[in-house]
Short mmCIF file of C-alpha atoms in Angstrom, two decimals:
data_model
loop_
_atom_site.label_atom_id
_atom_site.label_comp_id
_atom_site.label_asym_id
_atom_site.label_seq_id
_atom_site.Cartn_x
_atom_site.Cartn_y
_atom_site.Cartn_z
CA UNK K 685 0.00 0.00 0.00
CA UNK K 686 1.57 3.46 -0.85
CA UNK K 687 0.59 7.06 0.17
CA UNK K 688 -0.95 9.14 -3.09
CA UNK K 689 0.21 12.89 -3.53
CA UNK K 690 0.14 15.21 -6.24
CA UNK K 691 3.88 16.44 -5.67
CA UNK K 692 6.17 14.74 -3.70
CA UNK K 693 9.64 16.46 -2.63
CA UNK K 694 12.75 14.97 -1.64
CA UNK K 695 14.53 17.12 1.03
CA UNK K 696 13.24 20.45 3.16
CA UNK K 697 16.80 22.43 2.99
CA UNK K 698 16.03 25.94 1.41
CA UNK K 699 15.06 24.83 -2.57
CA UNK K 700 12.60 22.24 -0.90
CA UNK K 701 11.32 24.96 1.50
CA UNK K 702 10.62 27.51 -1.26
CA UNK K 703 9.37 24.91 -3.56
CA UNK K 704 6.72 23.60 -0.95
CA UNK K 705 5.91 27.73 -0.23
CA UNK K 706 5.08 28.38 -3.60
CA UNK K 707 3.17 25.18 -4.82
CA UNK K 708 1.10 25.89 -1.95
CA UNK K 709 0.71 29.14 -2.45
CA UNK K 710 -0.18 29.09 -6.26
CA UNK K 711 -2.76 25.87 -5.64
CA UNK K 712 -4.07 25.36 -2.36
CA UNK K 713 -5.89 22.54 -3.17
CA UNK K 714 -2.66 20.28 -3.94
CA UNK K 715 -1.42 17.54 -2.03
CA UNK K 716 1.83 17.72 -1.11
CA UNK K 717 4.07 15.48 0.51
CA UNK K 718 7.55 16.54 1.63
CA UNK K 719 9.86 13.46 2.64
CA UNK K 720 13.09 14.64 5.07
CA UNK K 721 15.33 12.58 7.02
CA UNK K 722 16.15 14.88 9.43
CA UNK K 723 14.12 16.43 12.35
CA UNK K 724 11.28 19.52 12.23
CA UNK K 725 12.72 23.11 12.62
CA UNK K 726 12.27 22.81 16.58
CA UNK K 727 13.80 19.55 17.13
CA UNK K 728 16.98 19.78 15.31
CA UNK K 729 19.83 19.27 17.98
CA UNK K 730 23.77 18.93 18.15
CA UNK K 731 25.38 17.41 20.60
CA UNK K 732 28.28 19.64 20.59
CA UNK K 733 25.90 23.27 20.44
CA UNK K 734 24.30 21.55 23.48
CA UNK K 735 27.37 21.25 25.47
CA UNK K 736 27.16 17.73 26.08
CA UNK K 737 29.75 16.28 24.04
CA UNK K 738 33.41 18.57 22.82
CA UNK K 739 33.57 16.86 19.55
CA UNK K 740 31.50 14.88 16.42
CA UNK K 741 30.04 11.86 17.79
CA UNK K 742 29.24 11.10 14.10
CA UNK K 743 25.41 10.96 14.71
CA UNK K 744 23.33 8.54 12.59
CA UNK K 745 21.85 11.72 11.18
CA UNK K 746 23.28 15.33 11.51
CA UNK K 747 21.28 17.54 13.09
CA UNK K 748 23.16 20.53 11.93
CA UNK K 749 22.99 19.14 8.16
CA UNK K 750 19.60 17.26 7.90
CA UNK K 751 16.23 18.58 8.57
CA UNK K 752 13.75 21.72 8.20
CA UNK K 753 16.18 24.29 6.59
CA UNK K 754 18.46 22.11 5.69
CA UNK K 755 22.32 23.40 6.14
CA UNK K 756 21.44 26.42 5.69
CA UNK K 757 19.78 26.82 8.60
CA UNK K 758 22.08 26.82 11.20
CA UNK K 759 24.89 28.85 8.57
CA UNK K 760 25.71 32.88 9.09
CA UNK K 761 22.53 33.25 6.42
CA UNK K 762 24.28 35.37 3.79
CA UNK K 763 21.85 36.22 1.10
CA UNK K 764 23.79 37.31 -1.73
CA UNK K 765 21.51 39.39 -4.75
CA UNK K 766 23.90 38.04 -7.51
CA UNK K 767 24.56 35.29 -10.10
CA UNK K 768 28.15 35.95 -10.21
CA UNK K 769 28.05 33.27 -7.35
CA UNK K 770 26.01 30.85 -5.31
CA UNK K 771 25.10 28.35 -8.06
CA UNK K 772 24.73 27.66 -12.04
CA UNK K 773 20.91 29.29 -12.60
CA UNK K 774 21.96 30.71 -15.64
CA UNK K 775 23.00 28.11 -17.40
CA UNK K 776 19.03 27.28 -17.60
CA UNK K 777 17.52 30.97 -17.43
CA UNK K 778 18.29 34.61 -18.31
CA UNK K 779 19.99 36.67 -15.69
CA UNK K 780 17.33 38.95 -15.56
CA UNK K 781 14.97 35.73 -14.80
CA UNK K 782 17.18 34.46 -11.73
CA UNK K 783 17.63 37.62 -10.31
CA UNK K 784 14.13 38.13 -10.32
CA UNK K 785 13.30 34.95 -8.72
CA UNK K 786 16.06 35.92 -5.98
CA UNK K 787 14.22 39.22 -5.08
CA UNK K 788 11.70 36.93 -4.57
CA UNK K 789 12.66 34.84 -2.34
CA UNK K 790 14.26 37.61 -0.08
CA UNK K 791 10.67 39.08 -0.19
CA UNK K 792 9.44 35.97 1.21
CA UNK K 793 11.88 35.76 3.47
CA UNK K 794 11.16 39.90 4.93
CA UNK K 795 7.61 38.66 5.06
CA UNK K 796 8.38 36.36 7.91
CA UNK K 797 11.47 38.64 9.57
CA UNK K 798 14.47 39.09 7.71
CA UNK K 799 15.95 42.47 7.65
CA UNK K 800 15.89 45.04 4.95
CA UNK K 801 19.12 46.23 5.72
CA UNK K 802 21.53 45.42 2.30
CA UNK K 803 25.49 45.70 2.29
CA UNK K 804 25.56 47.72 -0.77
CA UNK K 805 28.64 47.44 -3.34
CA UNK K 806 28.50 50.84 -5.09
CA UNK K 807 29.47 52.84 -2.36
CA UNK K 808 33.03 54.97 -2.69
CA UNK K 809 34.50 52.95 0.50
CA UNK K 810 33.50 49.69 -1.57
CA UNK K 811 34.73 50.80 -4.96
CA UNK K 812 37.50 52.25 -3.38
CA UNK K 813 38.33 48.28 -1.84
CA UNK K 814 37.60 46.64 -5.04
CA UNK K 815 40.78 49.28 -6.63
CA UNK K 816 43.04 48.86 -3.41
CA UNK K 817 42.55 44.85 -3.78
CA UNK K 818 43.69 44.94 -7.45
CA UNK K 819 46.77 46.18 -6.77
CA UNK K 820 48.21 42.62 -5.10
CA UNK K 821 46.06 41.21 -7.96
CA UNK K 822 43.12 40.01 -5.43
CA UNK K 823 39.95 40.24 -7.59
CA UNK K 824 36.91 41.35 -5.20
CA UNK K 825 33.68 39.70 -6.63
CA UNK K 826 30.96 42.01 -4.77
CA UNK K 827 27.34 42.15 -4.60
CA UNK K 828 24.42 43.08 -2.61
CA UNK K 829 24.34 41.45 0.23
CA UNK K 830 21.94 40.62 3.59
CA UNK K 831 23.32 39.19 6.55
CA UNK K 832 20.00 37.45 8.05
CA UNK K 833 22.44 35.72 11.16
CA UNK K 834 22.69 32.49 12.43
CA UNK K 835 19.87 33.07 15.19
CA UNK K 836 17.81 35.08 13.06
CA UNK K 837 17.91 32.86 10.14
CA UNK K 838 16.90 30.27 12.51
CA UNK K 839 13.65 32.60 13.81
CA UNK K 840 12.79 33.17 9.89
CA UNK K 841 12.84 29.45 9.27
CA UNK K 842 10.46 28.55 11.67
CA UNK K 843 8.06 31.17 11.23
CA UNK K 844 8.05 29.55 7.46
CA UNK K 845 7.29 26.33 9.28
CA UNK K 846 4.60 27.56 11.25
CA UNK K 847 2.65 29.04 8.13
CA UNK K 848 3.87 25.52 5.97
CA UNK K 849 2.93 22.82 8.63
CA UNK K 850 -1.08 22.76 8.01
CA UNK K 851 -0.62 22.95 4.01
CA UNK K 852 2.21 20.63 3.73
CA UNK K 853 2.22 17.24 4.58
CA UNK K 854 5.70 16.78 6.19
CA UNK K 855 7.49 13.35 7.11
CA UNK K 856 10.30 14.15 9.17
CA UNK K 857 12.94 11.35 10.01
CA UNK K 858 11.54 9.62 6.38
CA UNK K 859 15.04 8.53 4.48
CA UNK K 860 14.46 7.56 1.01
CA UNK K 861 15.65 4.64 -0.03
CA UNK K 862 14.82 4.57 -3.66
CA UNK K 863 13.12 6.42 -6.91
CA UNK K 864 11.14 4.11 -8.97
CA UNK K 865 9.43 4.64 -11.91
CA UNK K 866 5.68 3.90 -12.04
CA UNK K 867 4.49 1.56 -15.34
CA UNK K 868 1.48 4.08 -15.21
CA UNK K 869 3.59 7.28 -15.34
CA UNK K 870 4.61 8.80 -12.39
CA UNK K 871 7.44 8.07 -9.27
CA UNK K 872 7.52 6.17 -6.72
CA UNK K 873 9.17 6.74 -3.45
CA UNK K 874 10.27 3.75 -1.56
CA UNK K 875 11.33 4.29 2.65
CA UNK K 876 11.22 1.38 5.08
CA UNK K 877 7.78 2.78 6.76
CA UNK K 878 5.43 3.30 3.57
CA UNK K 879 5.94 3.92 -0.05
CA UNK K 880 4.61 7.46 -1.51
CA UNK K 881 3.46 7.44 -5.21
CA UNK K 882 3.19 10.96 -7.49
CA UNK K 883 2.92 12.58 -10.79
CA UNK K 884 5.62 15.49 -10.14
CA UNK K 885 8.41 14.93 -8.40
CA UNK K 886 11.18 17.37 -6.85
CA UNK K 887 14.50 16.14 -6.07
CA UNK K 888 15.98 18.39 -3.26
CA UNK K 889 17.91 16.27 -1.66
CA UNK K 890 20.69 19.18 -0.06
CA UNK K 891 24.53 18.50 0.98
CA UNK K 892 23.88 16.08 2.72
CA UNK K 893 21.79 13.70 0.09
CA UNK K 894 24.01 14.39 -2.62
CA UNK K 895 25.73 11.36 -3.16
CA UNK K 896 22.51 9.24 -2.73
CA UNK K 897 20.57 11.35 -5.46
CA UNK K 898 23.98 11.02 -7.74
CA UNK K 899 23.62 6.74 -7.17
CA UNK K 900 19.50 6.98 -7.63
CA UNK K 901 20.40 8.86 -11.23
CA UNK K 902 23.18 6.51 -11.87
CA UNK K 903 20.22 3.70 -11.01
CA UNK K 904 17.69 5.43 -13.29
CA UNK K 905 19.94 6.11 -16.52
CA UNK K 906 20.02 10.08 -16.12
CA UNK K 907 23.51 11.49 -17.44
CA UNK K 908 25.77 13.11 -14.65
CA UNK K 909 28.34 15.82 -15.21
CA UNK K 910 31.13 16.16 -12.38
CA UNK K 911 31.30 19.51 -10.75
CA UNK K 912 33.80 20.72 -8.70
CA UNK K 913 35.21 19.98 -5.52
CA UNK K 914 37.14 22.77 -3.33
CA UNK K 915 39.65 21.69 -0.83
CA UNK K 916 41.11 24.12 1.93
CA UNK K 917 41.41 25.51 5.49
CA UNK K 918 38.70 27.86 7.63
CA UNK K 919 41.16 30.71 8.92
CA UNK K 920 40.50 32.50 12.32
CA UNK K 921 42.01 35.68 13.18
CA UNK K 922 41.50 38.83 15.33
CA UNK K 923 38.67 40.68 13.45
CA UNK K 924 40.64 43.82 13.74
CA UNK K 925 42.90 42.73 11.02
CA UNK K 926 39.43 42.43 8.11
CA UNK K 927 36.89 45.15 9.84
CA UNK K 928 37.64 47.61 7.27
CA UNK K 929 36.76 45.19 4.53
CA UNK K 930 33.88 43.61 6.04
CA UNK K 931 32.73 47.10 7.47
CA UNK K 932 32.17 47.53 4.11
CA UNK K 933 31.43 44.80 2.16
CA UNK K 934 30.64 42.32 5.12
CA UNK K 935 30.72 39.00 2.84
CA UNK K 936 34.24 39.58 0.86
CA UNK K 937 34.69 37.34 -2.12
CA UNK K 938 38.21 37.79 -2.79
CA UNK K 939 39.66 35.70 -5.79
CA UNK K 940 43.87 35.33 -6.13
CA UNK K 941 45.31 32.59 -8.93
CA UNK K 942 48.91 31.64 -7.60
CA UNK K 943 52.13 32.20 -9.13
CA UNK K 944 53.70 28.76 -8.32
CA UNK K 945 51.08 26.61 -10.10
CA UNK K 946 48.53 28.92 -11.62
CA UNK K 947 45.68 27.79 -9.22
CA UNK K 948 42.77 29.30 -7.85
CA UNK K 949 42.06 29.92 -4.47
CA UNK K 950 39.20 32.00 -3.10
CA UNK K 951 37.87 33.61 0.28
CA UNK K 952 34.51 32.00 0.88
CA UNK K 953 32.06 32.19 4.20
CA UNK K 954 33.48 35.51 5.94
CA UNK K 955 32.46 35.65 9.45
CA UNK K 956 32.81 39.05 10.94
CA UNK K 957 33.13 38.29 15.39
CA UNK K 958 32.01 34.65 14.28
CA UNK K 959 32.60 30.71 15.57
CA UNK K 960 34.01 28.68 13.83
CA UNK K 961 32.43 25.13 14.30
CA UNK K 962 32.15 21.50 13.30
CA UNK K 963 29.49 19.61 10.91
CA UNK K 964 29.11 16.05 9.82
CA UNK K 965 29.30 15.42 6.02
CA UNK K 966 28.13 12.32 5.64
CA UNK K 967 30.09 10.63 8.85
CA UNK K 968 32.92 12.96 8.13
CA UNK K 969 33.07 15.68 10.12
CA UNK K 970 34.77 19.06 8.53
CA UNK K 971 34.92 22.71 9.41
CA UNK K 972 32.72 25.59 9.10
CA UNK K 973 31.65 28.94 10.40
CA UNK K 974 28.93 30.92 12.06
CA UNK K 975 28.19 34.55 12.34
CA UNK K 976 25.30 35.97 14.89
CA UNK K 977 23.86 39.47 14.41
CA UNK K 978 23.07 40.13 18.08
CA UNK K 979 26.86 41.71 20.02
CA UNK K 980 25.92 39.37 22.41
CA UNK K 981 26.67 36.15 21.09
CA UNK K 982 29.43 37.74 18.78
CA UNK K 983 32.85 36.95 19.32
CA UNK K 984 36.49 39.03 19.28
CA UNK K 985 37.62 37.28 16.01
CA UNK K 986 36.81 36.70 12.13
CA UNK K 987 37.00 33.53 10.23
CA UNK K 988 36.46 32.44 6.67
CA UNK K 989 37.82 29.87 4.52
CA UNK K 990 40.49 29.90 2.10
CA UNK K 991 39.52 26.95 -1.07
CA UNK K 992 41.59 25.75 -3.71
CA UNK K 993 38.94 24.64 -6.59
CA UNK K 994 39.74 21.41 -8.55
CA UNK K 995 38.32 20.36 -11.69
CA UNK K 996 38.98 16.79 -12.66
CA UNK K 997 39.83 15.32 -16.33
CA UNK K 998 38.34 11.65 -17.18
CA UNK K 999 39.28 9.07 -16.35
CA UNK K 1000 38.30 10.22 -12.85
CA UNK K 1001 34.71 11.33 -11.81
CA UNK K 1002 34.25 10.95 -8.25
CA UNK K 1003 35.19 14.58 -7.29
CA UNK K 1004 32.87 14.01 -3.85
CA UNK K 1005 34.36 10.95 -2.94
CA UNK K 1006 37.71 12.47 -3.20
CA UNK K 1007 36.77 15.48 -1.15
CA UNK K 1008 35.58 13.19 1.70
CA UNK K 1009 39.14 10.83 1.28
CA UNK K 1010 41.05 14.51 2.29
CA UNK K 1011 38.50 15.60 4.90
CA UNK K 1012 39.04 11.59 6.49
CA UNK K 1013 42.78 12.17 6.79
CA UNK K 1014 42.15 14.89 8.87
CA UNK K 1015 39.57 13.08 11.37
CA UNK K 1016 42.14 10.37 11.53
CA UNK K 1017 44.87 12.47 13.16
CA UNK K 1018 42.33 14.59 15.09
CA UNK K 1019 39.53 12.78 15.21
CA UNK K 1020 37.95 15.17 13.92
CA UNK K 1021 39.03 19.22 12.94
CA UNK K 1022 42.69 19.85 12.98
CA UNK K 1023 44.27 23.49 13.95
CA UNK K 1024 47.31 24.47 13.45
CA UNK K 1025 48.92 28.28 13.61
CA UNK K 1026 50.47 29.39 10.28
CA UNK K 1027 53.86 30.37 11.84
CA UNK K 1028 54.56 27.11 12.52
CA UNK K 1029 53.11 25.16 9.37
CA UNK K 1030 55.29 27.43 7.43
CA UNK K 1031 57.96 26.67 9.58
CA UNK K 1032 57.46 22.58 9.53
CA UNK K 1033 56.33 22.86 13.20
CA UNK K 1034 53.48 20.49 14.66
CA UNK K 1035 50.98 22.76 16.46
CA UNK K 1036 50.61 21.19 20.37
CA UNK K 1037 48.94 22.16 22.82
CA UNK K 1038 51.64 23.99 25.01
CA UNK K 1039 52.17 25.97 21.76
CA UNK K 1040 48.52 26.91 21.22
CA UNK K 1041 48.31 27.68 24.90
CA UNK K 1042 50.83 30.75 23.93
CA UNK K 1043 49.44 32.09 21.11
CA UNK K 1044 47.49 35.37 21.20
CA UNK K 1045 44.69 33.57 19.05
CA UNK K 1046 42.16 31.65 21.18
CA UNK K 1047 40.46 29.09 19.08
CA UNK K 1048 36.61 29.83 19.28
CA UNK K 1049 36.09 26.49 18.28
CA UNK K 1050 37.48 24.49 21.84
CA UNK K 1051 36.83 21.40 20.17
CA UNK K 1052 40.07 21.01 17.64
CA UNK K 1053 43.01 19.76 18.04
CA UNK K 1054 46.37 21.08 17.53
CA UNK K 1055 48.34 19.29 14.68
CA UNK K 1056 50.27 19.49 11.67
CA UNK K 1057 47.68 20.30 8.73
CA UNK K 1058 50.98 18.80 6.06
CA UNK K 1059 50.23 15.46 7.26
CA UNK K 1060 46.12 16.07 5.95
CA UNK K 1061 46.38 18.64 2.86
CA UNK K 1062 47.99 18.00 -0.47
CA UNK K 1063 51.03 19.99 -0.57
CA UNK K 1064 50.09 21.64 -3.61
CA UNK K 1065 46.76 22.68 -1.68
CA UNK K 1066 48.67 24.07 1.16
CA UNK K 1067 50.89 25.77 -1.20
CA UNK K 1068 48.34 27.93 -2.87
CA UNK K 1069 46.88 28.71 0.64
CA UNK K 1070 50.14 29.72 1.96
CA UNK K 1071 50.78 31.81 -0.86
CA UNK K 1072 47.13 33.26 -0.49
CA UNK K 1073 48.00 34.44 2.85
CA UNK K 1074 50.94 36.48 2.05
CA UNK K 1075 48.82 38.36 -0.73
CA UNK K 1076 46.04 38.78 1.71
CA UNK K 1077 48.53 40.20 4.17
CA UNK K 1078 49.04 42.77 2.14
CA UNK K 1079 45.58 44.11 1.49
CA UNK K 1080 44.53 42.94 5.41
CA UNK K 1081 48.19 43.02 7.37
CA UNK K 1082 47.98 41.20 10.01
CA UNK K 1083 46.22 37.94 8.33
CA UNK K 1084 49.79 36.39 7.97
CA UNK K 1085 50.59 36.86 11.90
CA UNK K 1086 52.29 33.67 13.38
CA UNK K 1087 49.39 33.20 15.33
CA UNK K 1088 46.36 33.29 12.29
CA UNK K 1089 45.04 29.89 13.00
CA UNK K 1090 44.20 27.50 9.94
CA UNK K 1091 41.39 24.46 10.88
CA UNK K 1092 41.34 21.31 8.39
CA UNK K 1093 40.06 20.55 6.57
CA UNK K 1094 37.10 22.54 4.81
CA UNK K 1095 35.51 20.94 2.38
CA UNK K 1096 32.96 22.07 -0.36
CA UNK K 1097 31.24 19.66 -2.39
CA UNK K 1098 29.95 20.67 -5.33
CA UNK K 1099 27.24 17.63 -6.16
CA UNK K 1100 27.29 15.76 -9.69
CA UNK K 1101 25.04 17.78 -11.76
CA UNK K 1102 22.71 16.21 -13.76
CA UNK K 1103 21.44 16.48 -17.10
CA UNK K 1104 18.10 19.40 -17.12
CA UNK K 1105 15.81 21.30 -19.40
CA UNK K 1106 15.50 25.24 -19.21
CA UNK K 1107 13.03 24.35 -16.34
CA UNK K 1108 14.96 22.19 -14.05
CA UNK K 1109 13.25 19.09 -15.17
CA UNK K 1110 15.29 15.82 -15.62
CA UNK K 1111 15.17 13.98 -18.95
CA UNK K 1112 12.49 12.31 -17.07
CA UNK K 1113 8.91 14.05 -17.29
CA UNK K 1114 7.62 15.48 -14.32
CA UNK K 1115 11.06 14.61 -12.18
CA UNK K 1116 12.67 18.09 -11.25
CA UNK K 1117 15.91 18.85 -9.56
CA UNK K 1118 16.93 21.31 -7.67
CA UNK K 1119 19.17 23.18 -5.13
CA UNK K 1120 22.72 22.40 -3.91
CA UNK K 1121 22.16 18.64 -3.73
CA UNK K 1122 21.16 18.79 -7.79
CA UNK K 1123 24.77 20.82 -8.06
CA UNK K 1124 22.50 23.41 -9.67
CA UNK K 1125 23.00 25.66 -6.71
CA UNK K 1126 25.22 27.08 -4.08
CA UNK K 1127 23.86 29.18 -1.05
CA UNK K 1128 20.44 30.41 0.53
CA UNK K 1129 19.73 32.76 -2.54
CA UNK K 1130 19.52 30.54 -5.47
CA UNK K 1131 18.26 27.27 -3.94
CA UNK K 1132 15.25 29.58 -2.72
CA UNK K 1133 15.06 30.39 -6.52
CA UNK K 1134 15.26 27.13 -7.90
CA UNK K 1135 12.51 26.16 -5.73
CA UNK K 1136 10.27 28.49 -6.67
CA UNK K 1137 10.85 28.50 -10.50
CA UNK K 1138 10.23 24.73 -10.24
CA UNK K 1139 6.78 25.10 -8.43
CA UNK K 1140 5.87 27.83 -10.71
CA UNK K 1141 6.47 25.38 -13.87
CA UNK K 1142 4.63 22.39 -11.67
CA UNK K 1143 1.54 24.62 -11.56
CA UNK K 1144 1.50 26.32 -14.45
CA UNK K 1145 1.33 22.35 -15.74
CA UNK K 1146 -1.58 21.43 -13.89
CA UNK K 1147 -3.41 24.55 -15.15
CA UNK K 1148 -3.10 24.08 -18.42
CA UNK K 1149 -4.26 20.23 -17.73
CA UNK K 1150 -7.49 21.37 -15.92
#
């Protein structure tokens, strides 16, 4: 016996959110059936946030990963108004369609709390930045941007619950196990409690579902491009050293490519007075960061990560897999995040604890352990990063101080993207994909739109049916 709906979606991160927001929104009537392994808004817990564990117990299912929100909820909640970043919209739609779907969402997202205060990038003091970086050939990549705030993105989330929960039909802790195709037409959705049939079907599975929806395509014969996987280090350092940049600009995007080997490597996730902190990938545990908007809960440094971006030739394509093999070495000699101060990487010195102990950087994240990030990192990786330092230094002095501290590893998957129309739909009719999980996205503001233009196309469907 299996459950009927008219849409099913896989996942409740930010595309599934917006997609179930919309489809209820545009046809009330419509059953809709939203299947998440992780826990309801409220119920989402950490061990580690609740103070009674100082490190990843690898829980069966991550609370900071999996559930309503999805990873986004418990991030900074940057809400970037660009497609220079955050995802691959435009290789479906016009610019000028994405960004409209991204005002959007942020009007969605005011509706239920979010500020309408916007970092603007066409101020002098901005423009001004953008010149200053140029000169150590750092290439600033700036747009509007909101910070919502870890607590307030939270507050926005579940007041999106609260007006969801009576239209939606959600099944929290429901893990699917497979996609089947229906002889009839349709999809079937196979867990180990009950099976859930549909005509339309929305594949959101988030971060943490990507490498099961890449296996259900692989299962179903849909065509898989590899993306790209970045590899690096979160760095935390007094936020004295970046507060005239992120006065500014508050989310800096700074781009370098290195001299030695012509790579890549990119500032990414700038937390102004922020944690850094610890999330589980898929059993492996990597490193992060977290930015509140209330002084309170603010703390005396800034932290953001520092990526090299890889791009793989055939014969390899399991980017994600080798992404998680890097991120492992580093939970073997930890046991989970590594730190280490830069003056003594660069100077071949293991990191202990009598060393930390002296340094005038306190970790804000208690739970690493001091190490030797060479034994974990490619050298090549920790190359470019080193070298991204000293040209940071220059535009920020003080970021190559002995005592910057560098946690390992950080990790970005970009997930397998699949093979869609102009409308996110699958070579499979009615099967839609969307958000970071798809590898069609990458942060709050375009997952949001790729939910919405999906339930726009899902309804606009049905009405010309009826």
């Amino acid at each position: 016996m299996s459950t009927r709906a008219d849409v099913v979606i896989i996942g409740c991160g930010e595309a599934g959110v917006f997609a179930s927001y919309e489809l209820t929104k545009r046809c009330p009537q419509l059953k809709v059936i939203v299947l998440e392994q992780g826990a309801d808004i409220y119920s989402r817990t950490c061990p580690i946030v609740q103070g009674k564990v100082d490190h990843c117990i690898g829980c069966k299912t991550c609370g900071t990963m999996s559930g309503f929100g999805g990873a986004g909820a418990f991030s900074d909640g940057k809400f970037n108004f660009t497609t220079a970043f955050g995802g691959w919209l435009t290789d479906y739609m016009t610019e000028t369609e994405v960004m409209d779907l991204i005002h959007y969402v942020d009007s969605v997202n005011v509706r239920f709390g979010a500020t309408d205060k916007v970092y603007s990038t066409t101020t002098p003091e901005a423009l001004a930045l953008e010149r200053e970086a140029l000169k150590y050939d750092l290439h600033l990549l700036q747009a509007k941007c909101k910070h919502l705030g870890t607590e307030n993105n939270l507050r926005i989330l579940a007041n999106i619950y609260e007006y969801l929960k009576d239209k939606v039909d959600f099944r929290f802790h429901t893990a699917v196990e497979k996609i089947e195709v229906l002889p009839e037409g349709g999809y079937r959705l196979v867990t180990r409690g009950e099976d859930f049939d549909c005509g339309y079907l929305v594949a959101a599975p988030g971060r943490s579902g990507a490498e099961w929806f890449a296996d259900q395509c692989k299962g179903l014969g849909i065509p898989l491009i590899n993306n790209q996987v970045d590899i690096g280090v979160r760095v935390e350092l007094p936020a004295k050293v970046f507060q005239h940049i992120t006065d500014v600009v508050y989310e800096s995007k700074l781009i370098y490519r290195t001299k030695q080997y012509g790579d890549q490597v990119r500032t990414f996730c700038m937390n102004p007075y922020g944690h850094v902190v610890a999330e589980n990938v898929e059993g492996i545990v990597t490193v992060n960061g977290h930015s509140y908007s209330d002084p309170a809960l603010q703390s005396e440094n800034t932290n953001f990560a520092l990526l090299v971006s890889n791009r793989f030739s055939t014969p390899f394509n399991e980017p994600y897999r080798y992404g998680k093999h890097v991120a492992s070495l580093s939970n073997m000699l930890a046991g989970g995040v590594l730190v280490q101060r830069f003056g003594d990487l660069v100077g071949g010195r293991r990191t202990n604890d009598h060393r930390m102990s002296k340094s005038f950087v306190q970790p804000t994240l208690k739970a690493a352990v001091p190490g030797d990030l060479s034994l974990s990192l490619p050298k090549r990786h920790l190359d470019d990063i080193i070298e991204m330092i000293y040209a940071l230094d220059k535009l920020a002095p003080g970021t190559a101080n002995y005592d910057t501290l560098l946690y390992g590893a950080e990790v970005k998957f970009y997930s397998s993207r699949i093979q869609l129309t102009n409308e996110l739909e699958t070579p499979m009719t009615g099967f839609f994909a969307i958000g970071d999980g798809a590898g069609t996205t990458r942060g709050l503001a375009q997952a949001g739109a790729s939910g919405i233009k999906v339930a726009q196309v899902i309804t606009e469907r049905m009405a010309n049916k009826s």
